[in-house]
mmCIF file of C-alpha atoms in Angstrom:
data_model
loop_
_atom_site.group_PDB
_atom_site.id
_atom_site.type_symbol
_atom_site.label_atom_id
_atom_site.label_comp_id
_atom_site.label_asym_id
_atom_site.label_seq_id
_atom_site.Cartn_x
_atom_site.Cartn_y
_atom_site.Cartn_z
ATOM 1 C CA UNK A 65 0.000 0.000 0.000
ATOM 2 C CA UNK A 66 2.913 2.136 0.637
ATOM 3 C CA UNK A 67 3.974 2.023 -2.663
ATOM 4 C CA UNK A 68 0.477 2.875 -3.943
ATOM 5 C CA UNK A 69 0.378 5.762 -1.844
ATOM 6 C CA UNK A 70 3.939 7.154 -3.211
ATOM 7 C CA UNK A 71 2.951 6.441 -6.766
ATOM 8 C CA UNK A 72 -0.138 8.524 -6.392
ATOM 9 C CA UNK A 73 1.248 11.403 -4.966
ATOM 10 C CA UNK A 74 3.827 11.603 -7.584
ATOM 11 C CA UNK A 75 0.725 11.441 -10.012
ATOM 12 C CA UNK A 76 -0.977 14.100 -8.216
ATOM 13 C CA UNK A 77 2.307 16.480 -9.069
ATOM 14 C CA UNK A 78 2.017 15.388 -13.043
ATOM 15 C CA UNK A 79 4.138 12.515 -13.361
ATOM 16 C CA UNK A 80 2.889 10.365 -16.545
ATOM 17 C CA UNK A 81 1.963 7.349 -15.943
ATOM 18 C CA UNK A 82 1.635 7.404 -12.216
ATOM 19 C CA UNK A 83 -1.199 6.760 -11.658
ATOM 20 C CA UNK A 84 -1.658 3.705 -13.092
ATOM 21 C CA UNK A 85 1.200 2.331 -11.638
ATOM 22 C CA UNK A 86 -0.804 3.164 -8.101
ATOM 23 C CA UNK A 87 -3.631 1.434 -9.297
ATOM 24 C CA UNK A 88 -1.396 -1.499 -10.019
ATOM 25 C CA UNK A 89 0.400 -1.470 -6.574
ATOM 26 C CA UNK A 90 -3.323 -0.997 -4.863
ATOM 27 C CA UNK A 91 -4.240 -3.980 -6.784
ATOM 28 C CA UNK A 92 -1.527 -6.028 -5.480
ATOM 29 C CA UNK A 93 -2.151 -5.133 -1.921
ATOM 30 C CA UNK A 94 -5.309 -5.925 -2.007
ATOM 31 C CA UNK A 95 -4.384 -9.199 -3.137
ATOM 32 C CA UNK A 96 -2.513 -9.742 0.064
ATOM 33 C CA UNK A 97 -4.694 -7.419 2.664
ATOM 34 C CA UNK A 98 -7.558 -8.913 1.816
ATOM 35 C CA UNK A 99 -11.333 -8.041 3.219
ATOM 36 C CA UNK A 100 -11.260 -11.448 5.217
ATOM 37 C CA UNK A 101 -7.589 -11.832 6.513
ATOM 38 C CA UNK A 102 -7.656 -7.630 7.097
ATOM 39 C CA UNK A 103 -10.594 -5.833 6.540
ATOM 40 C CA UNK A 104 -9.086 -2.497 7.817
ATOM 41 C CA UNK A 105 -6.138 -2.907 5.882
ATOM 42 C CA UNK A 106 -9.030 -3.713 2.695
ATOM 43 C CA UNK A 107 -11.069 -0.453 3.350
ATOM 44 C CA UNK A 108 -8.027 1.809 3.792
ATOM 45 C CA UNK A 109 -6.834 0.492 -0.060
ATOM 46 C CA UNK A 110 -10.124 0.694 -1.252
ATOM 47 C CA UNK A 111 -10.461 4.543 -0.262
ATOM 48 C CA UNK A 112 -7.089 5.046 -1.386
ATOM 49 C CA UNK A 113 -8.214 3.204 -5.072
ATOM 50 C CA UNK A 114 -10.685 5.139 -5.094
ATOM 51 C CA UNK A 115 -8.929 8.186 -4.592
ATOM 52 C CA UNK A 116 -6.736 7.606 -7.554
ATOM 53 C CA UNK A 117 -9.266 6.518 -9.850
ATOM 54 C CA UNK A 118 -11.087 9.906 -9.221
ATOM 55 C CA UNK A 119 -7.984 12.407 -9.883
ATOM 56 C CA UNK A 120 -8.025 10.271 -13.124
ATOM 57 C CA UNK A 121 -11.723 10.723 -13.815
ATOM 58 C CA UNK A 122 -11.033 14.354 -13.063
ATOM 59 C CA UNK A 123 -8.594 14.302 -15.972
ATOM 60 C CA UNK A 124 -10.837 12.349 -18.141
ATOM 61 C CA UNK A 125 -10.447 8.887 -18.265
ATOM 62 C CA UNK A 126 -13.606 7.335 -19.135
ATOM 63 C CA UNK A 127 -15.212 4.874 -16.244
ATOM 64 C CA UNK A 128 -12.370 5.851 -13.862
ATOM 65 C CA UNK A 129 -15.137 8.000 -11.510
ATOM 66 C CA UNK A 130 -17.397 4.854 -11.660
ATOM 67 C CA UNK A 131 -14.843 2.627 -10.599
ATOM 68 C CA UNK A 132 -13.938 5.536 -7.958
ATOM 69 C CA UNK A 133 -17.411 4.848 -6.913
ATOM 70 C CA UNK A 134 -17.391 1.104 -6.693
ATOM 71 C CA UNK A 135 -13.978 1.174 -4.719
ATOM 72 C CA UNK A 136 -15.634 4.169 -2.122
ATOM 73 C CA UNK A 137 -18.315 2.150 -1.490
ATOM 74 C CA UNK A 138 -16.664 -1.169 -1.023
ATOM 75 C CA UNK A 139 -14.781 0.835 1.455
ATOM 76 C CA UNK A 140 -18.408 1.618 3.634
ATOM 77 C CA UNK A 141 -19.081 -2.720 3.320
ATOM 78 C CA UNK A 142 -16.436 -2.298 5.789
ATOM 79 C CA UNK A 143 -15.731 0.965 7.647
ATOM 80 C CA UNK A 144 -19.536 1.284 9.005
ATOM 81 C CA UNK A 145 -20.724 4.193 11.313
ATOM 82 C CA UNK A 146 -20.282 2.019 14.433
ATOM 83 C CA UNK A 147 -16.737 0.002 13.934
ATOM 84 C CA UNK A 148 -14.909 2.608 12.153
ATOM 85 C CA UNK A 149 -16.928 6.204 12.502
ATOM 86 C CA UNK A 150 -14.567 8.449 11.517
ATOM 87 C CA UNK A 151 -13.181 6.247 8.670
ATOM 88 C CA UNK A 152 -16.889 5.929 7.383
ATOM 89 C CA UNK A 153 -17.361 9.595 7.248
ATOM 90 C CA UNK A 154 -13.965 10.390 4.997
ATOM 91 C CA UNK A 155 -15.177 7.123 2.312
ATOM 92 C CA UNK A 156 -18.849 9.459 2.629
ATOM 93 C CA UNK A 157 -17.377 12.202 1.974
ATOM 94 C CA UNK A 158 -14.444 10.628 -1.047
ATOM 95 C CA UNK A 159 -18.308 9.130 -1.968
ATOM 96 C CA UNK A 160 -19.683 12.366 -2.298
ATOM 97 C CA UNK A 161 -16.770 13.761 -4.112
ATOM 98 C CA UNK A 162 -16.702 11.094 -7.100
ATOM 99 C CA UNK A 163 -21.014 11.236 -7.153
ATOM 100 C CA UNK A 164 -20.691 14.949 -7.438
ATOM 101 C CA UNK A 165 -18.476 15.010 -10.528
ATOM 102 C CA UNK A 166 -20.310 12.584 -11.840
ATOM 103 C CA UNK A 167 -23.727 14.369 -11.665
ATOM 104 C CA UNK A 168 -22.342 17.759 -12.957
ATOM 105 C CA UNK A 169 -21.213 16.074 -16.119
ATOM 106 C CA UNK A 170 -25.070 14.766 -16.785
ATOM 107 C CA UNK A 171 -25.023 11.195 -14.810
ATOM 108 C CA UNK A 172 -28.923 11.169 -13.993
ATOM 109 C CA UNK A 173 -29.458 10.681 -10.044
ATOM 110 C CA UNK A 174 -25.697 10.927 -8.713
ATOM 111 C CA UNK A 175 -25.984 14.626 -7.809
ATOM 112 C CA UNK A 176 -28.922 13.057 -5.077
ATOM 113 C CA UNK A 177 -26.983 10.707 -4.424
ATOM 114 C CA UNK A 178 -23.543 12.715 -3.204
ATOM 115 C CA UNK A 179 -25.855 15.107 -1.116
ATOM 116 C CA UNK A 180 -26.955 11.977 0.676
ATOM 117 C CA UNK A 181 -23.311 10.928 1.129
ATOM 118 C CA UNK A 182 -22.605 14.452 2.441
ATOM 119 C CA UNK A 183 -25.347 14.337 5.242
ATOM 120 C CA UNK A 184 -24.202 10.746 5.920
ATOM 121 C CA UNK A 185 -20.614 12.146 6.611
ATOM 122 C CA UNK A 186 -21.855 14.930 8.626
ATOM 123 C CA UNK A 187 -24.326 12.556 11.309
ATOM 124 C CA UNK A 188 -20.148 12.069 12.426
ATOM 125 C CA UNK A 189 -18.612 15.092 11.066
ATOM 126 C CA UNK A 190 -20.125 17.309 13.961
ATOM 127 C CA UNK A 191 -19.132 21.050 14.383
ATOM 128 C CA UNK A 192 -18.341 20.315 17.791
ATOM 129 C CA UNK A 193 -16.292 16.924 17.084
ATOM 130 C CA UNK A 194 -14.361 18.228 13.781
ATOM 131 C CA UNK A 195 -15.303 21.436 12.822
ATOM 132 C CA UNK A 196 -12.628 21.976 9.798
ATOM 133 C CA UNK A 197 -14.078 18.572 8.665
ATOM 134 C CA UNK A 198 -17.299 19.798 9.229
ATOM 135 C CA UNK A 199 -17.016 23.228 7.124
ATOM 136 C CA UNK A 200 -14.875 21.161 4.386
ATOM 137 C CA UNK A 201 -18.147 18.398 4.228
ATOM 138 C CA UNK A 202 -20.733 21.373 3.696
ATOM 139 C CA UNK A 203 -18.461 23.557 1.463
ATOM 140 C CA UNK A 204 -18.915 20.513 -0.778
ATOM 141 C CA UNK A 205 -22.237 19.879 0.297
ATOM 142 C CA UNK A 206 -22.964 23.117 -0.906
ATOM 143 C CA UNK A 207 -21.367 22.712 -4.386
ATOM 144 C CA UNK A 208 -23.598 19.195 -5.038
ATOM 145 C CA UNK A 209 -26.590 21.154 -3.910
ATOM 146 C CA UNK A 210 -26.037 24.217 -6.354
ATOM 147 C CA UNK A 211 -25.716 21.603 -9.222
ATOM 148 C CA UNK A 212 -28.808 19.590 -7.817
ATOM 149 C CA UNK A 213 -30.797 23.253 -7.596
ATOM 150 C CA UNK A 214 -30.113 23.354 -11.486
ATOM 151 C CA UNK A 215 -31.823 20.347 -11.992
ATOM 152 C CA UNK A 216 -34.800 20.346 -9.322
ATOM 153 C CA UNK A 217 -35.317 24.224 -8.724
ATOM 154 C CA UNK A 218 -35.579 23.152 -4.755
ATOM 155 C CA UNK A 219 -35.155 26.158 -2.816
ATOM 156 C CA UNK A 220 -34.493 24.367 0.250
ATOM 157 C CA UNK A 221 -31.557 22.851 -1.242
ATOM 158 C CA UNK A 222 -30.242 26.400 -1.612
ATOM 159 C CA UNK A 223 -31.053 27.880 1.963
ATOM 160 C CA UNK A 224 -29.299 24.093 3.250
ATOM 161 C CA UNK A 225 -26.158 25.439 1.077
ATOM 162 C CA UNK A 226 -26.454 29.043 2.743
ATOM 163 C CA UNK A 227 -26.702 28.127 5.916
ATOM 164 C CA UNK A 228 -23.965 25.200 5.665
ATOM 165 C CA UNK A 229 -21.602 27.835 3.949
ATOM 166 C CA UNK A 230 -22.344 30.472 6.560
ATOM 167 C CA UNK A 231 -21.591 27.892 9.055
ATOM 168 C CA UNK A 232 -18.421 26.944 7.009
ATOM 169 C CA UNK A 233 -16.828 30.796 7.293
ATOM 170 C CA UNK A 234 -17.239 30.967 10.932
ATOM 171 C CA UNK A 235 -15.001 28.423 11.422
ATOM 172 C CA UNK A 236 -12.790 29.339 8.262
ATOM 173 C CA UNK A 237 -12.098 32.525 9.430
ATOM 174 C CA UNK A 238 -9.362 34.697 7.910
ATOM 175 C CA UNK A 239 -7.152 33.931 10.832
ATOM 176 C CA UNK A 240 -6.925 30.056 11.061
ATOM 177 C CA UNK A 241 -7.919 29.195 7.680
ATOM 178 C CA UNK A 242 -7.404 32.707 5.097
ATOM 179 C CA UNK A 243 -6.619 29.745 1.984
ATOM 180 C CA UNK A 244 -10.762 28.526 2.305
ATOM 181 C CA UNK A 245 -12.493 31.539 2.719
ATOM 182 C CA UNK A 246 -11.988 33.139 -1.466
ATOM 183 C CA UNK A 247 -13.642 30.111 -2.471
ATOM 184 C CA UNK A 248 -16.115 29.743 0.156
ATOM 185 C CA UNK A 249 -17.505 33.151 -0.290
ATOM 186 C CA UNK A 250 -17.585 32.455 -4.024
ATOM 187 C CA UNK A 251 -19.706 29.573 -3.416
ATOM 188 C CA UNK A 252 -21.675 31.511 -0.426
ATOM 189 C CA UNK A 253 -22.269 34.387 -3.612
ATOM 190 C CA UNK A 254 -23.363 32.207 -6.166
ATOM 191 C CA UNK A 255 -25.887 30.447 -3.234
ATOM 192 C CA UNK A 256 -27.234 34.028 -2.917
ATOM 193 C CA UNK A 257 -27.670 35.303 -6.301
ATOM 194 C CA UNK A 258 -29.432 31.910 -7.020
ATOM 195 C CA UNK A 259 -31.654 32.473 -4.299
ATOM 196 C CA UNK A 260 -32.350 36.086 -5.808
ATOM 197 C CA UNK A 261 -33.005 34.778 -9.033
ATOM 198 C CA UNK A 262 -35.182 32.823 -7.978
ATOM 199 C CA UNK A 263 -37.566 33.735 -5.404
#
């Protein structure tokens, strides 16, 4: 898994080829760490798969965010709220994530589908228990429910996106967390003209 995790990053900073050579070295581990002789072990590769598929859906690959998908949620088989609750909120959230992209490039139902992730991870995700987790799960919250708006015209899904985003910036505030808040209030502006727009 180590290697996996090595390969990816250098893929993350543009090496060709990458990648798919941290697929490869996931596959192998999982070969070896596998769900029956170490489920944790299992999970943990599966999020990281599915993690590496996505950056390569993200660059285009066709059917690498549906095998993100697959990999995220044969991560939750294992990592459920009550044996692993923290690790089931992150593969909700990397679940979210892959559903989201999915749905803004016309996959009927996924955009639903990665808000419900998003609320899953944020039953753990608690202000009070993580709150940088908790802003980070309703900034993207926010984003699947803009893109779910387009679709539905659902105000509430717009004054949920508001009020998570407000939320989101008093805990991102420009002294502990300056790098969050351009984006956030980008998001928090787009929320608001939407709602303008449409009354």
């Amino acid at each position: 898994m180590k290697l996996g995790t090595a390969l990816s990053r250098l893929g993350e900073r543009g090496q060709d080829g990458a990648l798919e050579e941290a697929i490869e070295a996931y596959h192998a581990a999982l070969e070896v760490s596998t769900r029956e002789r170490d489920p944790d072990g299992w999970a943990k590769t599966q999020m990281n798969l599915g993690a590496v598929f996505q950056s390569l859906g993200e660059r285009g690959q066709d059917g690498a965010l549906d095998q993100a998908v697959d990999a995220h949620r044969a991560a939750l088989e294992v990592l459920t709220r009550k044996r692993d609750p923290d690790g089931w909120a992150r593969a909700q959230m990397n679940l979210g994530n892959a559903l989201k992209i999915l749905g803004e490039r016309g996959r009927d139902g996924t955009l639903g589908e990665a808000v419900d992730a998003y609320r899953a991870a944020l039953q753990f995700r608690t202000r009070e228990r993580d709150p940088a987790g908790w802003a980070l799960t309703h900034y993207n919250l926010a984003g699947a429910q803009i893109a779910l708006f387009g679709k539905l015209r659902d105000r509430t899904l717009l004054l949920e996106a508001q009020s998570g985003l407000h939320g989101a910036l008093e805990i991102w505030t420009e002294e502990a967390f300056p790098m969050y808040r351009p984006d956030t209030l980008a998001r928090l502006a787009k929320v608001e003209r939407l709602l303008e727009e449409n009354p």
